[in-house]
CSV table of C-alpha atoms in Angstrom, one decimal:
chain,number,residue,atom,x,y,z
A,1,UNK,CA,12.0,-23.5,213.3
A,2,UNK,CA,15.2,-21.7,213.9
A,3,UNK,CA,16.2,-20.8,209.5
A,4,UNK,CA,19.5,-19.5,210.6
A,5,UNK,CA,20.7,-22.2,211.7
A,6,UNK,CA,19.8,-24.7,208.9
A,7,UNK,CA,20.9,-22.4,206.3
A,8,UNK,CA,24.0,-23.1,208.2
A,9,UNK,CA,24.4,-26.5,208.0
A,10,UNK,CA,22.9,-27.1,204.0
A,11,UNK,CA,26.3,-23.8,203.5
A,12,UNK,CA,28.4,-26.5,205.5
A,13,UNK,CA,27.2,-29.3,203.7
A,14,UNK,CA,27.7,-27.8,200.0
A,15,UNK,CA,31.7,-26.8,201.5
A,16,UNK,CA,32.5,-30.4,201.8
A,17,UNK,CA,30.6,-31.7,199.0
A,18,UNK,CA,32.9,-29.4,197.1
A,19,UNK,CA,36.1,-29.9,198.8
A,20,UNK,CA,35.4,-34.2,198.1
A,21,UNK,CA,35.1,-33.3,194.5
A,22,UNK,CA,38.3,-31.1,193.7
A,23,UNK,CA,40.2,-33.7,195.9
A,24,UNK,CA,39.1,-35.8,193.6
A,25,UNK,CA,39.7,-34.2,190.3
A,26,UNK,CA,43.7,-33.6,192.1
A,27,UNK,CA,44.0,-37.6,192.7
A,28,UNK,CA,42.7,-38.0,189.0
A,29,UNK,CA,45.3,-35.6,187.7
A,30,UNK,CA,48.0,-36.6,190.3
A,31,UNK,CA,47.2,-40.0,188.9
A,32,UNK,CA,47.6,-39.4,185.6
A,33,UNK,CA,50.8,-37.3,186.5
A,34,UNK,CA,52.2,-40.0,187.8
A,35,UNK,CA,51.5,-42.5,185.2
A,36,UNK,CA,52.9,-40.2,182.8
A,37,UNK,CA,55.7,-39.8,184.6
A,38,UNK,CA,56.4,-44.1,184.4
A,39,UNK,CA,55.4,-44.3,181.4
A,40,UNK,CA,58.4,-41.7,180.1
A,41,UNK,CA,60.9,-43.1,183.0
A,42,UNK,CA,60.3,-47.1,181.2
A,43,UNK,CA,60.6,-45.3,177.7
A,44,UNK,CA,63.7,-43.8,178.9
A,45,UNK,CA,65.0,-46.8,180.5
A,46,UNK,CA,64.3,-48.8,177.0
A,47,UNK,CA,65.9,-46.2,175.2
A,48,UNK,CA,69.1,-46.3,176.8
A,49,UNK,CA,69.3,-50.3,176.9
A,50,UNK,CA,68.9,-50.1,173.4
A,51,UNK,CA,71.2,-47.2,173.3
A,52,UNK,CA,73.7,-49.2,175.0
A,53,UNK,CA,73.6,-52.2,173.1
A,54,UNK,CA,74.7,-49.8,169.9
A,55,UNK,CA,77.3,-48.9,171.4
A,56,UNK,CA,78.6,-51.8,172.4
A,57,UNK,CA,78.3,-53.4,169.4
A,58,UNK,CA,80.0,-50.6,167.4
A,59,UNK,CA,82.9,-50.6,169.8
A,60,UNK,CA,83.5,-53.8,169.1
A,61,UNK,CA,82.9,-53.9,164.9
A,62,UNK,CA,85.6,-50.4,165.0
A,63,UNK,CA,88.0,-52.3,167.5
A,64,UNK,CA,90.9,-53.0,165.8
A,65,UNK,CA,91.8,-56.0,168.2
A,66,UNK,CA,90.2,-58.6,169.7
A,67,UNK,CA,88.1,-57.1,172.4
A,68,UNK,CA,85.5,-58.7,175.0
A,69,UNK,CA,82.8,-56.8,176.1
A,70,UNK,CA,80.2,-57.0,179.4
A,71,UNK,CA,76.6,-55.1,179.1
A,72,UNK,CA,75.2,-55.1,183.2
A,73,UNK,CA,71.4,-54.3,182.8
A,74,UNK,CA,70.8,-53.1,186.3
A,75,UNK,CA,67.4,-52.7,186.3
A,76,UNK,CA,64.6,-56.0,185.8
A,77,UNK,CA,63.4,-55.5,181.3
A,78,UNK,CA,61.0,-57.7,180.3
A,79,UNK,CA,62.9,-58.0,176.6
A,80,UNK,CA,64.1,-60.7,174.1
A,81,UNK,CA,66.6,-60.5,171.7
A,82,UNK,CA,67.5,-62.3,168.3
A,83,UNK,CA,70.1,-62.3,165.9
A,84,UNK,CA,69.6,-63.3,162.1
A,85,UNK,CA,70.0,-61.8,158.5
A,86,UNK,CA,72.8,-58.9,159.5
A,87,UNK,CA,70.6,-57.4,162.4
A,88,UNK,CA,69.9,-57.5,166.1
A,89,UNK,CA,66.1,-57.3,166.9
A,90,UNK,CA,65.0,-56.5,170.2
A,91,UNK,CA,61.7,-56.9,171.2
A,92,UNK,CA,59.7,-55.7,174.3
A,93,UNK,CA,56.6,-57.6,174.3
A,94,UNK,CA,55.1,-56.5,178.0
A,95,UNK,CA,56.0,-52.6,177.4
A,96,UNK,CA,54.2,-50.2,175.0
A,97,UNK,CA,57.8,-49.7,173.0
A,98,UNK,CA,58.5,-50.3,169.0
A,99,UNK,CA,60.7,-53.3,168.8
A,100,UNK,CA,64.3,-52.0,168.2
A,101,UNK,CA,66.1,-53.4,165.2
A,102,UNK,CA,70.5,-52.9,165.4
A,103,UNK,CA,72.0,-53.3,161.8
A,104,UNK,CA,75.5,-54.5,161.7
A,105,UNK,CA,78.7,-53.6,159.3
A,106,UNK,CA,78.7,-55.5,155.5
A,107,UNK,CA,82.0,-57.4,156.6
A,108,UNK,CA,81.0,-58.0,160.4
A,109,UNK,CA,80.6,-61.8,161.1
A,110,UNK,CA,77.5,-61.5,164.1
A,111,UNK,CA,76.7,-64.5,165.8
A,112,UNK,CA,74.5,-64.9,168.5
A,113,UNK,CA,71.8,-66.9,170.3
A,114,UNK,CA,68.1,-65.7,171.3
A,115,UNK,CA,68.3,-64.0,174.8
A,116,UNK,CA,65.1,-62.9,176.9
A,117,UNK,CA,65.9,-61.7,179.9
A,118,UNK,CA,69.1,-61.6,181.2
A,119,UNK,CA,70.8,-59.3,183.2
A,120,UNK,CA,74.1,-60.1,181.8
A,121,UNK,CA,75.2,-59.6,177.8
A,122,UNK,CA,78.5,-60.4,176.4
A,123,UNK,CA,80.4,-58.7,173.1
A,124,UNK,CA,83.0,-60.0,172.3
A,125,UNK,CA,85.6,-59.8,169.1
A,126,UNK,CA,87.9,-62.7,167.5
A,127,UNK,CA,89.0,-61.5,164.3
A,128,UNK,CA,86.2,-60.6,162.5
A,129,UNK,CA,83.8,-62.4,164.5
A,130,UNK,CA,81.7,-60.7,167.2
A,131,UNK,CA,80.2,-63.1,169.4
A,132,UNK,CA,76.8,-61.4,171.4
A,133,UNK,CA,75.6,-63.6,174.4
A,134,UNK,CA,74.6,-64.3,177.6
A,135,UNK,CA,76.9,-67.2,178.2
A,136,UNK,CA,80.5,-68.1,177.7
A,137,UNK,CA,80.1,-71.3,178.1
A,138,UNK,CA,81.1,-74.1,175.9
A,139,UNK,CA,80.9,-77.6,176.0
A,140,UNK,CA,80.8,-79.9,173.2
A,141,UNK,CA,79.7,-83.5,174.9
A,142,UNK,CA,75.8,-82.1,175.6
A,143,UNK,CA,73.0,-81.3,173.5
A,144,UNK,CA,72.6,-77.7,173.8
A,145,UNK,CA,74.2,-75.7,171.2
A,146,UNK,CA,77.1,-73.2,172.7
A,147,UNK,CA,78.0,-70.2,170.4
A,148,UNK,CA,81.3,-69.6,172.8
A,149,UNK,CA,82.3,-72.6,171.3
A,150,UNK,CA,83.4,-70.4,168.1
A,151,UNK,CA,85.7,-68.4,170.4
A,152,UNK,CA,87.7,-71.6,171.2
A,153,UNK,CA,87.8,-72.0,167.8
A,154,UNK,CA,86.0,-75.6,168.5
A,155,UNK,CA,83.0,-77.1,166.6
A,156,UNK,CA,80.1,-77.7,168.8
A,157,UNK,CA,78.3,-81.0,167.5
A,158,UNK,CA,74.9,-79.3,168.9
A,159,UNK,CA,74.7,-76.4,166.5
A,160,UNK,CA,75.8,-78.8,163.7
A,161,UNK,CA,72.4,-80.3,162.1
A,162,UNK,CA,70.8,-80.7,158.8
A,163,UNK,CA,67.6,-77.6,158.9
A,164,UNK,CA,68.2,-76.7,162.8
A,165,UNK,CA,67.7,-73.1,163.6
A,166,UNK,CA,71.1,-71.8,165.8
A,167,UNK,CA,74.1,-70.4,165.2
A,168,UNK,CA,76.2,-70.3,162.3
A,169,UNK,CA,80.0,-72.3,163.8
A,170,UNK,CA,82.5,-72.0,161.2
A,171,UNK,CA,84.8,-74.0,162.8
A,172,UNK,CA,81.9,-77.1,162.0
A,173,UNK,CA,81.5,-75.9,158.5
A,174,UNK,CA,85.7,-76.5,157.6
A,175,UNK,CA,85.5,-80.2,157.6
A,176,UNK,CA,89.2,-80.7,157.0
A,177,UNK,CA,90.4,-77.9,159.5
A,178,UNK,CA,92.2,-75.9,156.3
A,179,UNK,CA,91.2,-72.7,157.3
A,180,UNK,CA,89.1,-72.6,154.0
A,181,UNK,CA,86.1,-73.7,152.6
A,182,UNK,CA,86.2,-75.8,149.1
A,183,UNK,CA,85.0,-79.1,148.2
A,184,UNK,CA,87.4,-81.3,150.6
A,185,UNK,CA,84.6,-79.8,153.0
A,186,UNK,CA,81.8,-81.9,152.1
A,187,UNK,CA,80.5,-83.5,154.2
A,188,UNK,CA,76.9,-84.5,153.3
A,189,UNK,CA,75.4,-82.0,156.2
A,190,UNK,CA,73.9,-78.9,155.1
A,191,UNK,CA,73.8,-76.1,157.8
A,192,UNK,CA,71.2,-73.8,157.0
A,193,UNK,CA,72.6,-71.3,159.5
A,194,UNK,CA,75.6,-71.2,157.1
A,195,UNK,CA,73.7,-70.6,154.0
A,196,UNK,CA,71.7,-67.5,152.5
A,197,UNK,CA,72.0,-63.7,151.3
A,198,UNK,CA,73.4,-62.6,154.6
A,199,UNK,CA,76.7,-61.9,155.4
A,200,UNK,CA,78.0,-64.4,158.5
A,201,UNK,CA,82.2,-64.8,157.2
A,202,UNK,CA,81.4,-68.5,156.1
A,203,UNK,CA,79.1,-70.6,154.7
A,204,UNK,CA,78.1,-74.2,154.0
A,205,UNK,CA,79.1,-75.5,150.3
A,206,UNK,CA,77.0,-79.0,151.6
A,207,UNK,CA,73.9,-76.6,151.4
A,208,UNK,CA,74.6,-74.8,147.6
A,209,UNK,CA,72.0,-75.5,145.2
A,210,UNK,CA,70.7,-74.1,142.0
A,211,UNK,CA,68.2,-71.8,141.0
A,212,UNK,CA,67.3,-72.0,144.9
A,213,UNK,CA,67.4,-67.9,144.4
A,214,UNK,CA,70.7,-68.0,146.6
A,215,UNK,CA,73.7,-66.1,145.6
A,216,UNK,CA,76.0,-66.6,149.4
A,217,UNK,CA,77.7,-64.0,149.3
A,218,UNK,CA,80.4,-65.3,151.6
A,219,UNK,CA,81.3,-67.4,148.9
A,220,UNK,CA,82.3,-64.6,146.7
A,221,UNK,CA,85.4,-65.4,145.0
A,222,UNK,CA,85.8,-68.6,146.6
A,223,UNK,CA,86.5,-71.6,144.4
A,224,UNK,CA,84.8,-74.4,145.9
A,225,UNK,CA,84.0,-76.7,142.9
A,226,UNK,CA,80.4,-75.4,142.7
A,227,UNK,CA,78.9,-73.1,140.0
A,228,UNK,CA,76.2,-71.9,141.2
A,229,UNK,CA,73.9,-70.2,138.6
A,230,UNK,CA,72.5,-67.8,141.3
A,231,UNK,CA,75.2,-65.5,141.3
A,232,UNK,CA,75.5,-64.8,137.4
A,233,UNK,CA,73.7,-61.8,137.7
A,234,UNK,CA,74.7,-58.8,139.1
A,235,UNK,CA,74.4,-58.9,142.9
A,236,UNK,CA,78.6,-58.0,143.7
A,237,UNK,CA,79.3,-61.4,144.3
A,238,UNK,CA,81.7,-63.8,142.2
A,239,UNK,CA,81.4,-67.2,141.9
A,240,UNK,CA,85.0,-67.8,140.7
A,241,UNK,CA,84.1,-71.2,139.7
A,242,UNK,CA,82.2,-70.0,136.8
A,243,UNK,CA,84.1,-66.5,136.6
A,244,UNK,CA,84.1,-66.4,132.7
A,245,UNK,CA,80.2,-66.2,133.0
A,246,UNK,CA,79.9,-63.9,136.5
A,247,UNK,CA,79.5,-60.5,135.6
A,248,UNK,CA,80.8,-59.8,139.1
A,249,UNK,CA,84.1,-62.0,138.7
A,250,UNK,CA,87.3,-60.0,137.3
A,251,UNK,CA,88.3,-60.9,134.2
A,252,UNK,CA,92.0,-59.2,134.2
A,253,UNK,CA,94.6,-60.6,135.6
A,254,UNK,CA,93.2,-64.5,135.7
A,255,UNK,CA,95.2,-66.3,133.4
A,256,UNK,CA,91.7,-66.4,131.7
A,257,UNK,CA,91.2,-64.9,128.2
A,258,UNK,CA,87.7,-63.9,127.7
A,259,UNK,CA,87.6,-63.2,124.0
A,260,UNK,CA,83.6,-62.4,124.9
A,261,UNK,CA,84.2,-59.7,127.4
A,262,UNK,CA,86.6,-58.0,124.6
A,263,UNK,CA,89.6,-59.1,126.0
A,264,UNK,CA,92.4,-59.0,122.7
A,265,UNK,CA,96.0,-59.3,122.8
A,266,UNK,CA,96.4,-55.6,122.4
A,267,UNK,CA,94.6,-55.1,125.6
A,268,UNK,CA,95.1,-58.2,128.2
A,269,UNK,CA,97.7,-59.8,129.1
A,270,UNK,CA,95.4,-63.3,129.3
A,271,UNK,CA,95.2,-63.2,125.9
A,272,UNK,CA,99.4,-62.7,124.9
A,273,UNK,CA,100.3,-64.6,122.1
A,274,UNK,CA,103.3,-67.1,122.1
A,275,UNK,CA,106.8,-66.9,120.4
A,276,UNK,CA,105.3,-68.5,117.1
A,277,UNK,CA,103.2,-65.3,116.8
A,278,UNK,CA,102.2,-61.4,116.4
A,279,UNK,CA,99.6,-59.5,118.7
A,280,UNK,CA,97.5,-57.5,115.9
A,281,UNK,CA,94.1,-57.7,117.6
A,282,UNK,CA,92.6,-56.9,114.5
A,283,UNK,CA,94.0,-56.3,110.4
A,284,UNK,CA,92.2,-57.0,107.6
A,285,UNK,CA,92.9,-59.3,105.0
A,286,UNK,CA,94.5,-61.5,107.0
A,287,UNK,CA,93.1,-65.2,109.3
A,288,UNK,CA,93.2,-63.8,113.1
A,289,UNK,CA,92.9,-66.3,116.2
A,290,UNK,CA,90.2,-65.0,118.2
A,291,UNK,CA,92.6,-63.4,120.9
A,292,UNK,CA,93.8,-61.1,118.0
A,293,UNK,CA,97.0,-63.4,117.7
A,294,UNK,CA,98.2,-64.4,114.2
A,295,UNK,CA,100.8,-67.2,113.1
A,296,UNK,CA,103.8,-65.6,111.5
A,297,UNK,CA,103.8,-67.7,109.1
A,298,UNK,CA,100.6,-66.6,107.8
A,299,UNK,CA,102.1,-62.9,107.6
A,300,UNK,CA,102.9,-61.5,104.1
A,301,UNK,CA,106.4,-62.1,103.3
A,302,UNK,CA,109.0,-59.5,102.4
A,303,UNK,CA,107.8,-58.4,98.2
A,304,UNK,CA,104.2,-59.3,98.8
A,305,UNK,CA,102.4,-56.3,98.3
A,306,UNK,CA,100.4,-54.9,100.9
A,307,UNK,CA,97.5,-52.2,102.2
A,308,UNK,CA,98.4,-51.9,106.1
A,309,UNK,CA,101.4,-51.9,108.1
A,310,UNK,CA,100.1,-55.2,110.1
A,311,UNK,CA,99.6,-57.1,107.1
A,312,UNK,CA,103.4,-57.9,107.2
A,313,UNK,CA,105.8,-60.0,109.0
A,314,UNK,CA,107.6,-58.9,112.3
A,315,UNK,CA,110.8,-56.6,111.0
A,316,UNK,CA,108.8,-55.6,107.6
A,317,UNK,CA,106.7,-52.3,106.9
A,318,UNK,CA,104.1,-51.8,104.4
A,319,UNK,CA,106.2,-49.4,102.1
A,320,UNK,CA,103.6,-46.5,101.9
A,321,UNK,CA,106.1,-43.6,102.7
A,322,UNK,CA,107.8,-44.7,99.7
A,323,UNK,CA,104.6,-44.8,97.6
A,324,UNK,CA,105.6,-49.0,96.6
A,325,UNK,CA,102.9,-50.7,99.2
A,326,UNK,CA,104.9,-53.8,99.3
A,327,UNK,CA,106.2,-55.4,102.8
A,328,UNK,CA,110.0,-54.2,102.5
A,329,UNK,CA,112.5,-53.9,105.0
A,330,UNK,CA,113.1,-50.3,106.9
A,331,UNK,CA,114.4,-47.6,104.2
A,332,UNK,CA,113.6,-50.1,101.2
A,333,UNK,CA,111.4,-50.0,98.3
A,334,UNK,CA,109.6,-52.3,95.9
A,335,UNK,CA,111.4,-51.8,92.3
A,336,UNK,CA,108.5,-53.7,89.9
A,337,UNK,CA,111.9,-53.8,87.7
A,338,UNK,CA,114.1,-55.9,89.9
A,339,UNK,CA,110.9,-57.7,91.4
A,340,UNK,CA,112.3,-57.3,94.6
A,341,UNK,CA,112.9,-54.2,97.4
A,342,UNK,CA,115.9,-52.3,97.0
A,343,UNK,CA,117.5,-49.7,100.0
A,344,UNK,CA,116.7,-46.3,99.2
A,345,UNK,CA,119.6,-45.2,99.8
A,346,UNK,CA,123.3,-46.9,98.1
A,347,UNK,CA,120.9,-48.0,95.2
A,348,UNK,CA,123.5,-46.1,92.4
A,349,UNK,CA,120.8,-44.0,91.7
A,350,UNK,CA,120.0,-40.5,92.9
A,351,UNK,CA,116.6,-40.0,93.6
A,352,UNK,CA,115.5,-36.3,93.8
A,353,UNK,CA,112.2,-36.5,93.4
A,354,UNK,CA,109.6,-36.8,95.9
A,355,UNK,CA,109.1,-38.7,98.1
A,356,UNK,CA,113.0,-40.1,97.6
A,357,UNK,CA,114.2,-36.5,98.2
A,358,UNK,CA,117.9,-38.2,98.1
A,359,UNK,CA,120.6,-35.2,98.3
A,360,UNK,CA,124.4,-35.0,98.6
A,361,UNK,CA,124.2,-34.7,102.4
A,362,UNK,CA,121.6,-38.0,103.0
A,363,UNK,CA,122.7,-40.5,100.2
A,364,UNK,CA,126.6,-39.3,100.1
A,365,UNK,CA,127.3,-42.7,97.9
A,366,UNK,CA,124.2,-42.1,95.3
A,367,UNK,CA,124.5,-38.2,95.2
A,368,UNK,CA,128.3,-37.8,95.5
A,369,UNK,CA,129.5,-34.6,94.2
A,370,UNK,CA,131.8,-34.1,91.1
A,371,UNK,CA,133.7,-31.3,91.4
A,372,UNK,CA,131.8,-28.9,93.9
A,373,UNK,CA,130.9,-29.2,97.6
A,374,UNK,CA,127.5,-30.5,99.5
A,375,UNK,CA,125.2,-27.8,100.2
A,376,UNK,CA,122.0,-28.4,100.1
A,377,UNK,CA,120.6,-25.4,101.9
A,378,UNK,CA,122.2,-23.2,99.4
A,379,UNK,CA,119.9,-21.3,96.8
A,380,UNK,CA,122.9,-22.2,94.4
A,381,UNK,CA,122.7,-25.9,95.0
A,382,UNK,CA,122.2,-27.9,91.4
A,383,UNK,CA,118.7,-30.8,92.6
A,384,UNK,CA,121.6,-33.3,94.1
A,385,UNK,CA,122.4,-30.4,96.7
A,386,UNK,CA,125.7,-29.8,95.0
A,387,UNK,CA,127.4,-26.0,95.0
A,388,UNK,CA,130.8,-24.6,93.2
A,389,UNK,CA,132.7,-22.5,95.6
A,390,UNK,CA,132.6,-19.3,93.7
A,391,UNK,CA,131.8,-17.0,97.0
A,392,UNK,CA,134.9,-14.9,97.8
A,393,UNK,CA,135.6,-12.2,100.5
A,394,UNK,CA,131.7,-11.1,102.1
A,395,UNK,CA,130.1,-12.6,99.8
A,396,UNK,CA,126.9,-14.3,100.9
A,397,UNK,CA,126.9,-18.0,101.7
A,398,UNK,CA,125.3,-20.3,103.4
A,399,UNK,CA,128.3,-23.2,104.2
A,400,UNK,CA,131.4,-24.0,103.4
A,401,UNK,CA,131.3,-25.1,100.3
A,402,UNK,CA,130.2,-21.9,98.8
A,403,UNK,CA,133.2,-20.1,99.6
A,404,UNK,CA,136.5,-20.0,97.9
A,405,UNK,CA,139.2,-22.0,99.4
A,406,UNK,CA,140.7,-21.0,102.1
A,407,UNK,CA,137.7,-19.4,102.9
A,408,UNK,CA,135.1,-20.1,105.1
A,409,UNK,CA,131.7,-18.9,105.8
A,410,UNK,CA,130.6,-17.5,109.5
A,411,UNK,CA,127.4,-19.4,109.5
A,412,UNK,CA,126.0,-16.4,111.9
A,413,UNK,CA,126.4,-13.5,109.4
A,414,UNK,CA,126.1,-15.8,106.5
A,415,UNK,CA,129.6,-14.2,105.1
A,416,UNK,CA,132.1,-15.8,103.7
A,417,UNK,CA,135.4,-14.8,105.6
A,418,UNK,CA,139.4,-15.8,106.2
A,419,UNK,CA,140.2,-18.3,108.9
A,420,UNK,CA,139.7,-17.0,112.2
A,421,UNK,CA,137.5,-14.0,111.1
A,422,UNK,CA,133.8,-12.8,111.3
A,423,UNK,CA,131.2,-10.7,109.5
A,424,UNK,CA,131.0,-6.9,111.3
A,425,UNK,CA,128.4,-5.6,109.7
A,426,UNK,CA,129.1,-2.3,111.2
A,427,UNK,CA,132.2,-2.5,109.6
A,428,UNK,CA,130.7,-4.2,106.7
A,429,UNK,CA,134.1,-6.2,106.3
A,430,UNK,CA,135.5,-9.6,108.4
A,431,UNK,CA,137.8,-8.7,111.3
A,432,UNK,CA,139.5,-10.7,113.7
A,433,UNK,CA,137.2,-12.7,115.8
A,434,UNK,CA,136.5,-11.1,119.7
A,435,UNK,CA,137.5,-14.0,121.6
A,436,UNK,CA,137.0,-13.9,125.7
A,437,UNK,CA,139.1,-16.3,128.0
A,438,UNK,CA,138.6,-18.0,131.3
A,439,UNK,CA,141.3,-18.9,133.2
A,440,UNK,CA,140.3,-22.3,135.9
A,441,UNK,CA,143.0,-21.6,138.4
A,442,UNK,CA,143.4,-25.7,140.2
A,443,UNK,CA,143.5,-23.7,143.9
A,444,UNK,CA,143.5,-26.7,146.7
A,445,UNK,CA,143.6,-29.1,143.9
A,446,UNK,CA,145.8,-32.3,143.2
A,447,UNK,CA,146.5,-34.4,140.7
A,448,UNK,CA,144.1,-37.0,142.5
A,449,UNK,CA,141.3,-34.6,142.4
A,450,UNK,CA,142.0,-33.4,138.3
A,451,UNK,CA,138.7,-34.9,137.2
A,452,UNK,CA,136.9,-32.9,139.6
A,453,UNK,CA,138.5,-29.7,139.2
A,454,UNK,CA,137.9,-30.2,135.2
A,455,UNK,CA,134.2,-31.4,136.0
A,456,UNK,CA,133.7,-28.4,138.1
A,457,UNK,CA,134.7,-25.9,135.6
A,458,UNK,CA,133.2,-27.2,132.7
A,459,UNK,CA,129.8,-26.6,135.4
A,460,UNK,CA,130.9,-22.8,135.7
A,461,UNK,CA,131.7,-22.7,132.5
A,462,UNK,CA,128.4,-23.4,131.0
A,463,UNK,CA,126.9,-21.5,134.2
A,464,UNK,CA,128.4,-18.4,132.4
A,465,UNK,CA,127.4,-19.0,129.1
A,466,UNK,CA,124.0,-19.2,129.9
A,467,UNK,CA,123.9,-16.4,132.2
A,468,UNK,CA,125.5,-13.8,129.3
A,469,UNK,CA,124.6,-12.4,126.4
A,470,UNK,CA,127.1,-15.0,124.9
A,471,UNK,CA,124.0,-17.5,125.2
A,472,UNK,CA,122.7,-16.1,122.0
A,473,UNK,CA,125.7,-16.9,119.4
A,474,UNK,CA,125.0,-19.9,117.5
A,475,UNK,CA,128.5,-21.1,118.5
A,476,UNK,CA,129.5,-19.7,122.2
A,477,UNK,CA,133.0,-21.5,122.3
A,478,UNK,CA,133.9,-19.4,119.2
A,479,UNK,CA,133.4,-16.1,121.7
A,480,UNK,CA,134.5,-17.3,125.2
A,481,UNK,CA,137.1,-19.6,125.3
A,482,UNK,CA,137.8,-22.3,128.4
A,483,UNK,CA,141.1,-22.9,129.6
A,484,UNK,CA,142.7,-24.8,132.1
A,485,UNK,CA,146.4,-24.3,134.4
A,486,UNK,CA,147.1,-27.7,134.8
A,487,UNK,CA,147.2,-28.7,138.7
A,488,UNK,CA,150.9,-30.3,138.5
A,489,UNK,CA,152.3,-26.8,137.2
A,490,UNK,CA,150.3,-24.4,139.8
A,491,UNK,CA,152.1,-25.8,143.4
A,492,UNK,CA,153.0,-22.6,144.7
A,493,UNK,CA,152.9,-19.1,144.7
A,494,UNK,CA,156.3,-18.6,142.8
A,495,UNK,CA,155.3,-21.6,140.3
A,496,UNK,CA,154.5,-20.1,136.3
A,497,UNK,CA,151.7,-21.9,134.9
A,498,UNK,CA,151.1,-22.4,131.4
A,499,UNK,CA,147.4,-23.3,130.8
A,500,UNK,CA,145.3,-25.7,128.6
A,501,UNK,CA,142.1,-25.9,126.2
A,502,UNK,CA,140.4,-28.8,127.2
């Protein structure tokens, strides 16, 4: 036997077996890689399909006007699309791909039907309604519910039946076609597609029922003649048929005085008093109506004892200022000797004590000065504010009544001086007042525009005073005089002008 040739044969056989094993391993790897790529491609396609639907619906929701969109499925995809409870559900039972749910804006009425494996999907917006369907057919004569009839504002009878789950067509529940839902739409048919706790833009009043744990959000602020007890809790839905009991209902401005919510005439127009009443809100010692009003005839009248202002009838004050605590007109007090309200000023008595505080200045009739002048601010005044004219030139004063005639008081320097003079502190005597004169000439004005000339001059004069040191003077006009030249006396350069003080 030739062992050399036999050895070569064994080596070749081993090599062939090795190559076959290597080829098998490579084939397995390539197969797994191919399957991985296929699954990845499948996932990418389904994600793209789902994203396309989501983006299209969002475009429709955000569109300010009516809009039409078409989604074309280029690849054969096995899917099932359902719409309900405020969201769209996509199921892919043939693929290892999780189902996807797409939620909608709360104020959007989404209408759709179950769609399976269709190559075309329509997304149509009309007003606040978005229809998602694979058919734009609207046939009201057959037994098939066509959601597209909503776009044509028609009621498809096949969609409006008791306990048939398909779509909610608002043109079916609006039985009298007046674009609102109320008692007039009751027709004995309850379409469960138009009733529930989800938003759909309308509801069926025939379905309303108490204690069914359903407060249809579409009935919010819509009077339909039915108070749904399920809506009385705080849930964001106001049942206007029982607004006084529903915590979600706005109570201000509804023409109903809701006392249980703290509404009173003092804080809510809904609780306004009538013409024979006065609004108090709360007041001790008087009987009020629940809304805080009181009949004027029940209020305390003039002369009645009181403790608070709210107890007195309109036009009267509870006299706490003078301390008599009776209902009296303003400026009056209750005189127990006369048993009536009397005016503080003009009763013939000069009541200098507090709280009356009458003086010759605020009550000239009761506190007239006999043989002297009135100057309550003077340190030499008597209790009623009267002084005698005893101050000579250069003497201290606070008003003219203190100065011997014909002297007057320079109130800036508080010294008595002759008329036309003022006190000069540096010279320690009365001197002639220094007065500056501003002359305004009516250039380019005529008699027709004389009022404009005066107005402009006054404005300029006041501006000068404000911007000059004269603004600190008590009476700036005593130091700066405004003089206006008459417009009819300054018609040419040769005319002479005689000014006048306005």
